[in-house]
CSV table of C-alpha atoms in Angstrom, one decimal:
chain,number,residue,atom,x,y,z
A,1,UNK,CA,0.0,0.0,0.0
A,2,UNK,CA,2.8,2.4,0.9
A,3,UNK,CA,4.6,1.6,-2.3
A,4,UNK,CA,1.5,2.2,-4.4
A,5,UNK,CA,0.8,5.6,-2.7
A,6,UNK,CA,4.5,6.6,-3.2
A,7,UNK,CA,4.3,5.7,-6.9
A,8,UNK,CA,1.0,7.7,-7.3
A,9,UNK,CA,2.6,10.7,-5.6
A,10,UNK,CA,5.7,10.6,-7.8
A,11,UNK,CA,3.5,10.3,-11.0
A,12,UNK,CA,1.3,13.2,-9.8
A,13,UNK,CA,4.4,15.4,-9.1
A,14,UNK,CA,5.8,14.4,-12.5
A,15,UNK,CA,2.6,15.4,-14.3
A,16,UNK,CA,2.6,18.8,-12.5
A,17,UNK,CA,6.3,19.3,-13.4
A,18,UNK,CA,5.5,18.8,-17.1
A,19,UNK,CA,2.7,21.3,-17.2
A,20,UNK,CA,3.8,24.0,-14.8
A,21,UNK,CA,6.4,26.5,-16.0
A,22,UNK,CA,9.1,27.0,-13.4
A,23,UNK,CA,8.3,23.9,-11.4
A,24,UNK,CA,11.1,21.3,-11.0
A,25,UNK,CA,10.1,17.9,-9.5
A,26,UNK,CA,12.6,15.2,-9.0
A,27,UNK,CA,14.5,12.8,-6.9
A,28,UNK,CA,17.8,13.8,-5.2
A,29,UNK,CA,20.9,12.3,-3.8
A,30,UNK,CA,23.0,14.4,-1.4
A,31,UNK,CA,26.3,14.1,0.4
A,32,UNK,CA,27.3,16.3,3.3
A,33,UNK,CA,31.0,16.9,4.2
A,34,UNK,CA,31.6,18.3,7.6
A,35,UNK,CA,34.8,19.1,9.5
A,36,UNK,CA,34.0,16.3,11.9
A,37,UNK,CA,33.9,13.4,9.4
A,38,UNK,CA,32.1,11.2,11.9
A,39,UNK,CA,29.0,13.3,11.2
A,40,UNK,CA,29.1,13.0,7.5
A,41,UNK,CA,26.0,11.6,6.0
A,42,UNK,CA,24.1,10.6,2.9
A,43,UNK,CA,20.6,11.8,2.1
A,44,UNK,CA,18.1,10.6,-0.5
A,45,UNK,CA,14.6,12.0,-1.2
A,46,UNK,CA,12.1,13.6,-3.5
A,47,UNK,CA,11.5,17.3,-3.8
A,48,UNK,CA,9.8,20.0,-5.8
A,49,UNK,CA,11.0,23.6,-6.4
A,50,UNK,CA,9.3,26.5,-8.0
A,51,UNK,CA,11.3,29.3,-9.6
A,52,UNK,CA,10.0,32.8,-10.2
A,53,UNK,CA,11.9,35.6,-12.0
A,54,UNK,CA,12.0,38.9,-10.1
A,55,UNK,CA,14.1,41.3,-12.1
A,56,UNK,CA,16.5,40.7,-15.0
A,57,UNK,CA,18.8,37.9,-13.7
A,58,UNK,CA,17.4,37.9,-10.2
A,59,UNK,CA,14.9,35.3,-9.2
A,60,UNK,CA,13.2,33.6,-6.2
A,61,UNK,CA,13.1,29.8,-5.6
A,62,UNK,CA,11.0,27.9,-3.1
A,63,UNK,CA,11.7,24.2,-2.4
A,64,UNK,CA,9.9,21.5,-0.5
A,65,UNK,CA,10.7,17.8,-0.1
A,66,UNK,CA,10.9,14.6,1.9
A,67,UNK,CA,14.2,12.9,2.7
A,68,UNK,CA,15.8,10.1,4.5
A,69,UNK,CA,19.4,10.4,6.0
A,70,UNK,CA,22.0,7.9,6.9
A,71,UNK,CA,24.7,8.9,9.4
A,72,UNK,CA,27.6,6.5,9.7
A,73,UNK,CA,29.8,7.2,12.7
A,74,UNK,CA,32.0,4.2,11.9
A,75,UNK,CA,33.5,2.2,14.7
A,76,UNK,CA,34.3,4.1,17.9
A,77,UNK,CA,35.6,3.1,21.2
A,78,UNK,CA,33.7,3.4,24.4
A,79,UNK,CA,34.4,6.1,27.0
A,80,UNK,CA,36.6,3.5,28.8
A,81,UNK,CA,39.4,4.3,26.3
A,82,UNK,CA,40.4,7.1,28.6
A,83,UNK,CA,41.3,4.7,31.4
A,84,UNK,CA,44.9,3.4,31.1
A,85,UNK,CA,44.5,-0.4,31.4
A,86,UNK,CA,47.5,-1.9,29.7
A,87,UNK,CA,46.2,-5.5,29.6
A,88,UNK,CA,42.5,-4.7,28.8
A,89,UNK,CA,41.1,-3.6,25.5
A,90,UNK,CA,37.8,-1.6,25.9
A,91,UNK,CA,34.8,-2.8,23.8
A,92,UNK,CA,34.1,-1.2,20.4
A,93,UNK,CA,30.7,0.1,19.2
A,94,UNK,CA,29.4,0.2,15.7
A,95,UNK,CA,27.2,3.2,15.5
A,96,UNK,CA,24.9,4.5,12.7
A,97,UNK,CA,21.7,6.6,12.7
A,98,UNK,CA,18.7,6.9,10.3
A,99,UNK,CA,16.3,9.8,10.0
A,100,UNK,CA,13.2,10.5,7.9
A,101,UNK,CA,11.7,14.0,7.6
A,102,UNK,CA,10.6,17.0,5.5
A,103,UNK,CA,12.3,20.2,4.5
A,104,UNK,CA,11.3,23.6,3.2
A,105,UNK,CA,13.6,26.3,1.8
A,106,UNK,CA,13.5,29.7,0.1
A,107,UNK,CA,16.4,31.2,-1.9
A,108,UNK,CA,17.3,34.2,-3.9
A,109,UNK,CA,18.9,33.2,-7.1
A,110,UNK,CA,21.2,35.1,-9.5
A,111,UNK,CA,21.9,33.8,-13.0
A,112,UNK,CA,25.6,33.9,-13.7
A,113,UNK,CA,26.2,32.4,-17.1
A,114,UNK,CA,24.2,29.8,-19.0
A,115,UNK,CA,22.6,27.3,-16.7
A,116,UNK,CA,24.7,28.4,-13.7
A,117,UNK,CA,23.2,30.3,-10.8
A,118,UNK,CA,24.2,31.6,-7.4
A,119,UNK,CA,21.7,31.0,-4.6
A,120,UNK,CA,21.4,31.9,-0.9
A,121,UNK,CA,18.7,31.7,1.7
A,122,UNK,CA,17.3,29.8,4.7
A,123,UNK,CA,15.9,26.3,4.9
A,124,UNK,CA,14.1,24.4,7.6
A,125,UNK,CA,14.4,20.6,8.3
A,126,UNK,CA,12.3,18.5,10.6
A,127,UNK,CA,12.9,14.8,11.4
A,128,UNK,CA,9.7,12.9,11.8
A,129,UNK,CA,11.7,9.8,12.7
A,130,UNK,CA,15.2,9.5,14.1
A,131,UNK,CA,17.0,6.6,15.6
A,132,UNK,CA,20.5,5.8,16.7
A,133,UNK,CA,21.6,2.1,16.2
A,134,UNK,CA,24.4,0.6,18.2
A,135,UNK,CA,26.1,-2.8,18.2
A,136,UNK,CA,28.7,-3.9,20.8
A,137,UNK,CA,31.4,-6.3,19.6
A,138,UNK,CA,29.3,-8.1,16.9
A,139,UNK,CA,26.0,-8.3,18.8
A,140,UNK,CA,22.7,-7.4,17.2
A,141,UNK,CA,22.0,-3.7,16.7
A,142,UNK,CA,19.7,-2.0,19.2
A,143,UNK,CA,18.0,1.3,18.7
A,144,UNK,CA,18.2,4.4,20.9
A,145,UNK,CA,16.8,7.9,20.5
A,146,UNK,CA,19.2,9.9,18.3
A,147,UNK,CA,20.9,12.9,20.1
A,148,UNK,CA,19.6,15.5,17.7
A,149,UNK,CA,16.9,18.1,17.8
A,150,UNK,CA,14.1,17.2,15.4
A,151,UNK,CA,14.0,20.6,13.8
A,152,UNK,CA,16.9,22.8,12.6
A,153,UNK,CA,17.2,26.0,10.5
A,154,UNK,CA,20.1,26.4,8.2
A,155,UNK,CA,21.4,29.1,5.9
A,156,UNK,CA,22.9,28.1,2.5
A,157,UNK,CA,25.1,29.8,-0.1
A,158,UNK,CA,26.1,28.0,-3.2
A,159,UNK,CA,26.1,27.3,-6.9
A,160,UNK,CA,23.4,25.5,-8.9
A,161,UNK,CA,23.4,24.3,-12.5
A,162,UNK,CA,20.6,22.7,-14.6
A,163,UNK,CA,21.9,20.4,-17.4
A,164,UNK,CA,18.9,18.9,-19.3
A,165,UNK,CA,17.2,16.7,-16.7
A,166,UNK,CA,20.0,17.0,-14.1
A,167,UNK,CA,20.4,19.6,-11.4
A,168,UNK,CA,23.8,19.9,-9.6
A,169,UNK,CA,24.2,21.9,-6.4
A,170,UNK,CA,27.2,22.7,-4.4
A,171,UNK,CA,26.7,24.8,-1.3
A,172,UNK,CA,27.9,25.8,2.2
A,173,UNK,CA,25.3,25.1,4.8
A,174,UNK,CA,25.5,26.6,8.3
A,175,UNK,CA,23.1,25.9,11.2
A,176,UNK,CA,21.2,28.9,12.5
A,177,UNK,CA,19.6,27.0,15.3
A,178,UNK,CA,21.2,24.4,17.5
A,179,UNK,CA,21.3,20.9,16.1
A,180,UNK,CA,21.7,19.4,19.6
A,181,UNK,CA,22.2,20.3,23.2
A,182,UNK,CA,25.8,19.2,23.2
A,183,UNK,CA,27.9,22.5,23.2
A,184,UNK,CA,30.6,20.9,21.1
A,185,UNK,CA,28.1,20.0,18.3
A,186,UNK,CA,25.6,22.7,18.9
A,187,UNK,CA,26.1,24.2,15.4
A,188,UNK,CA,27.2,22.2,12.3
A,189,UNK,CA,28.8,23.8,9.3
A,190,UNK,CA,29.4,21.7,6.1
A,191,UNK,CA,29.7,21.5,2.4
A,192,UNK,CA,26.7,19.9,0.6
A,193,UNK,CA,26.9,18.3,-2.8
A,194,UNK,CA,23.6,17.2,-4.4
A,195,UNK,CA,22.5,15.6,-7.7
A,196,UNK,CA,18.9,15.7,-8.7
A,197,UNK,CA,17.0,14.1,-11.6
A,198,UNK,CA,14.0,15.8,-13.0
A,199,UNK,CA,10.9,13.5,-13.5
């Protein structure tokens, strides 16, 4: 049932994209590169954007979409690593997290040359689902609540290019609101690279 509803949604969005000028509907894959590589993640989803010209090369772009994210923290040691036991090796944890949510953004765009544009503006993300999965020394994974706020606002600045049915974006994303309560990870800044395919 869920698969059928998802297919109907994609077909409806595709039809809207074919008949509405300035509407871009597609699927997107995205990779975030942060200073702390343990927080790097992959994102996949579907989104729609509407572009409206304002004055000469200046325009306005509104985006909305659904996404799922995969955070891979790799293999990390437990807090017991800080204790100097020469004959004892602390256990290792495999950690990854999964989220599902929605996003909404608004950007000012400036056509630079051909299909290339500069864009900047805020976006809001909200995780409807977020879980942290941990496995200790080969045991089965168990889920915990992920240590992130469900909603975060970001500001982006980057380049966008439309090449036939493909849209490529490279941007610098900075958190405006806190991503989590931990002061060391309260604000995340990172480079985001995305590739979208127009339906």
